Tab-separated table of C-alpha atoms in Angstrom:
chain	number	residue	atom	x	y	z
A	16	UNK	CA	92.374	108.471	87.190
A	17	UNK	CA	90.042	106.027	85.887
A	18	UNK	CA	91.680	105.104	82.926
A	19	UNK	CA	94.725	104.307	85.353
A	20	UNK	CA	92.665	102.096	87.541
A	21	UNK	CA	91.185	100.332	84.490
A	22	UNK	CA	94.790	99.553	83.663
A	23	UNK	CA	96.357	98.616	87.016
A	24	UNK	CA	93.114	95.970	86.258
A	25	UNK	CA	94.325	94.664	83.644
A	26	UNK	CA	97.315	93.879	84.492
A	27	UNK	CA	95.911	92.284	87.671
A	28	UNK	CA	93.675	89.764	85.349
A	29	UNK	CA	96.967	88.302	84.286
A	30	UNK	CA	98.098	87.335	87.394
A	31	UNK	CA	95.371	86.949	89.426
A	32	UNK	CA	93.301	83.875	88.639
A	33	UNK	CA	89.743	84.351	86.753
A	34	UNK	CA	87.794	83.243	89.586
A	35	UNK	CA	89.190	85.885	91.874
A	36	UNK	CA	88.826	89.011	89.457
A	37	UNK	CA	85.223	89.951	90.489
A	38	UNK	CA	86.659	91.080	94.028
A	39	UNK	CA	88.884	93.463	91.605
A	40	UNK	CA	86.673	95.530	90.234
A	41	UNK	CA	87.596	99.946	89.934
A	42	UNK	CA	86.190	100.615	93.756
A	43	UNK	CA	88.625	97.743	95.421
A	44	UNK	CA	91.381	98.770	92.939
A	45	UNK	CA	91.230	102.313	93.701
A	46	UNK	CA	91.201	101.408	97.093
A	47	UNK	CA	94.151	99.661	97.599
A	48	UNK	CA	95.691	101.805	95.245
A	49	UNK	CA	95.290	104.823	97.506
A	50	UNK	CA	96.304	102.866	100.576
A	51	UNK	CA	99.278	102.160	99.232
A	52	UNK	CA	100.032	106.330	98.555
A	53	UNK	CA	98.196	106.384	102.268
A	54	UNK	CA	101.003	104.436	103.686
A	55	UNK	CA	103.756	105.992	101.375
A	56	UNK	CA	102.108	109.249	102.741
A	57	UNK	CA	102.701	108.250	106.457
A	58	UNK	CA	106.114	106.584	106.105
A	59	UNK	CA	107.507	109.859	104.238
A	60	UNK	CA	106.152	112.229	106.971
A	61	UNK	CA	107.367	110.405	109.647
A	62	UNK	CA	110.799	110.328	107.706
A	63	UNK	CA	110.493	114.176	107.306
A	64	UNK	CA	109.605	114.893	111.066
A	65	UNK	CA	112.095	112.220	112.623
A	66	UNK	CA	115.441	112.104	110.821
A	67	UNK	CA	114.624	115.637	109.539
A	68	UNK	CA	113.009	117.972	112.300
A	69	UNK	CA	114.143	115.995	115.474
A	70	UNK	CA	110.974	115.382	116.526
A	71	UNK	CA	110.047	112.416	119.494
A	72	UNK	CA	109.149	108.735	117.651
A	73	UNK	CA	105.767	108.985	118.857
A	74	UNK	CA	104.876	112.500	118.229
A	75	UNK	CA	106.333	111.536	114.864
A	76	UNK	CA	104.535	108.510	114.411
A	77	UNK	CA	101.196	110.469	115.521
A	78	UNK	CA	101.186	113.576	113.128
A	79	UNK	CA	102.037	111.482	110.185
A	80	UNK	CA	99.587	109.127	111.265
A	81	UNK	CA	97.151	111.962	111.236
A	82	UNK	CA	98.190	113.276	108.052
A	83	UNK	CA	97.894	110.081	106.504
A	84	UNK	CA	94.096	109.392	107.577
A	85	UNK	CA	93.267	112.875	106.441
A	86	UNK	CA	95.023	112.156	102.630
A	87	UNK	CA	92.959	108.790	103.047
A	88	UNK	CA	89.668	110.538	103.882
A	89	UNK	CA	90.236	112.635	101.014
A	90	UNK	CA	91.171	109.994	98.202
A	91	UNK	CA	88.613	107.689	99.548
A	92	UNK	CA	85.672	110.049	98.909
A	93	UNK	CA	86.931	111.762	95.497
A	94	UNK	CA	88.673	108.578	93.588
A	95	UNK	CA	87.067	105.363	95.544
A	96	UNK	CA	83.806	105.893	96.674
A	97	UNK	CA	83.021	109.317	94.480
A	98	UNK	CA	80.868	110.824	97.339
A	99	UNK	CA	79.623	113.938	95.412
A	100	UNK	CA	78.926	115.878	98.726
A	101	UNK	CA	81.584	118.838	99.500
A	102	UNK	CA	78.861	120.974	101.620
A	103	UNK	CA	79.750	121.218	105.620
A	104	UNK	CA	76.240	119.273	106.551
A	105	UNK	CA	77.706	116.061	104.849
A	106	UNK	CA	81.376	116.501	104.885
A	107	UNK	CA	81.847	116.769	108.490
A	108	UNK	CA	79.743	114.040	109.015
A	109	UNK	CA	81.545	111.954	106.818
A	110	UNK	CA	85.379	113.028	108.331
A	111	UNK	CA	83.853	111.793	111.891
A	112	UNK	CA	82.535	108.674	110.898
A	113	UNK	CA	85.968	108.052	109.014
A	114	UNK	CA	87.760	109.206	111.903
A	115	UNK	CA	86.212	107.434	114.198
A	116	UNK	CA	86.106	103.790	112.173
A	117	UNK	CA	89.877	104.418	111.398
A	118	UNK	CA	90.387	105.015	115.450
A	119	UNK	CA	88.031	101.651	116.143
A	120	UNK	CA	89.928	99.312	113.482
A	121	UNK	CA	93.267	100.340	114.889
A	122	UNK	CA	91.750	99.607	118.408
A	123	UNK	CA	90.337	95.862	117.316
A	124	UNK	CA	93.319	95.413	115.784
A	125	UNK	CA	95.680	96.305	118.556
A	126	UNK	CA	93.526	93.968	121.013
A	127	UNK	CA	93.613	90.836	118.395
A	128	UNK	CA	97.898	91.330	118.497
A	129	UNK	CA	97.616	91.318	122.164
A	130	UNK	CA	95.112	87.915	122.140
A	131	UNK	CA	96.451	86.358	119.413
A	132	UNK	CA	100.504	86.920	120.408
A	133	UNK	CA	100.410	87.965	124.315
A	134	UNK	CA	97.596	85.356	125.400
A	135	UNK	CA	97.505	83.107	122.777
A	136	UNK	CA	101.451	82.908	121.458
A	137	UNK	CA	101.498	82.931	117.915
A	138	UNK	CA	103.982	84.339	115.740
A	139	UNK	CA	103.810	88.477	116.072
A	140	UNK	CA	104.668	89.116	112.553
A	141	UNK	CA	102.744	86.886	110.897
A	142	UNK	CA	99.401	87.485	113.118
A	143	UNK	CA	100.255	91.306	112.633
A	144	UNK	CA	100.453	90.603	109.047
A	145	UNK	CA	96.719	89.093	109.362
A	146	UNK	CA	95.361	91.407	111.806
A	147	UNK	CA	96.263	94.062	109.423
A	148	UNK	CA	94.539	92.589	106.472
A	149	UNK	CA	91.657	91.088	107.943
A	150	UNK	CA	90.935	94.222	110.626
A	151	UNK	CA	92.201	97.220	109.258
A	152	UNK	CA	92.499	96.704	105.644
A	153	UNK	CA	89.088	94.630	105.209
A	154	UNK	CA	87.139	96.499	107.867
A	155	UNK	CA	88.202	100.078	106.741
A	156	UNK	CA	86.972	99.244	103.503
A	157	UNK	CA	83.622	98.274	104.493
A	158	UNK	CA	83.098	100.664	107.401
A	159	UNK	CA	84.205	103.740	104.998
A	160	UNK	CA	81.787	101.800	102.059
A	161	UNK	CA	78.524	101.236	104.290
A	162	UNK	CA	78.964	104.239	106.890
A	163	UNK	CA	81.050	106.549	105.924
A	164	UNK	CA	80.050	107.252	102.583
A	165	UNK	CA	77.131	106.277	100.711
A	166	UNK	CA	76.465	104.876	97.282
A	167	UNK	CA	77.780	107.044	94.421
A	168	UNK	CA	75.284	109.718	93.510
A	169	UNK	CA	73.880	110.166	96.555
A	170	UNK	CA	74.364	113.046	98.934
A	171	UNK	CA	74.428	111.019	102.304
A	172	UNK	CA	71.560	113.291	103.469
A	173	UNK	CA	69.262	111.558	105.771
């Protein structure tokens, strides 16, 4: 898997300009990578359990939601931040705090739609668009980096 994120890297220096490549480095890569299979993950479950089994939109939209964080959790601490740490004492730790930062993202970001479009009347798409990037994108990054899981190597025993 590295070797693939080392390419998808190189192909990103030639379109991304010079100055910006230090924010692509195999950590940020990986990342998006996977949240891009996350959402693919989500979108082909709900398929499966709406159009498929019959089930209700939401109950749809909420176990493929589920399934999706927990093939997130996964890819995020074997191929993104390589937490080493498979023993109960750390990894159920580590699936709370994930829950729980993926449950407080989509919160923030559900409350700066309702601000920013309700309240404040911008454009929905666009401020969804921005709320997605800035909130959940950006801030599941760095919650799952500095709280979730630690620095590779080390066993996020305290």
């Amino acid at each position: 898997m590295k070797k693939f994120i080392e390419f998808l890297i190189r192909i990103l220096a030639f379109f991304v300009p010079k100055k910006f490549m230090r924010f692509f480095n195999h950590e940020t890569v990986s990342y998006l990578f996977f949240g891009g299979l996350t959402f693919l993950v989500s979108v082909l479950f709900f398929a499966l359990f709406y159009y498929s089994l019959g089930m209700r939109v939401a109950l749809a939209g909420t176990v493929s939601d589920v399934l999706a964080i927990i093939f997130a959790f996964f890819t995020n601490k074997i191929f993104v931040f390589e937490s080493p740490e498979w023993r109960a004492k750390v990894l159920v730790p580590e699936l709370v705090k994930f829950g729980i930062s993926r449950a407080l993202t989509l919160v923030l970001g559900i409350l700066a739609l309702v601000l920013l479009v309700d309240i404040l009347g911008y454009h929905a798409m666009v401020m969804r668009v921005l709320t997605t990037i800035i909130i959940v994108i950006i801030g599941n990054y760095v919650l799952s980096k500095w709280l979730v899981f630690t620095s590779k190597g080390e066993s996020n025993e305290s």
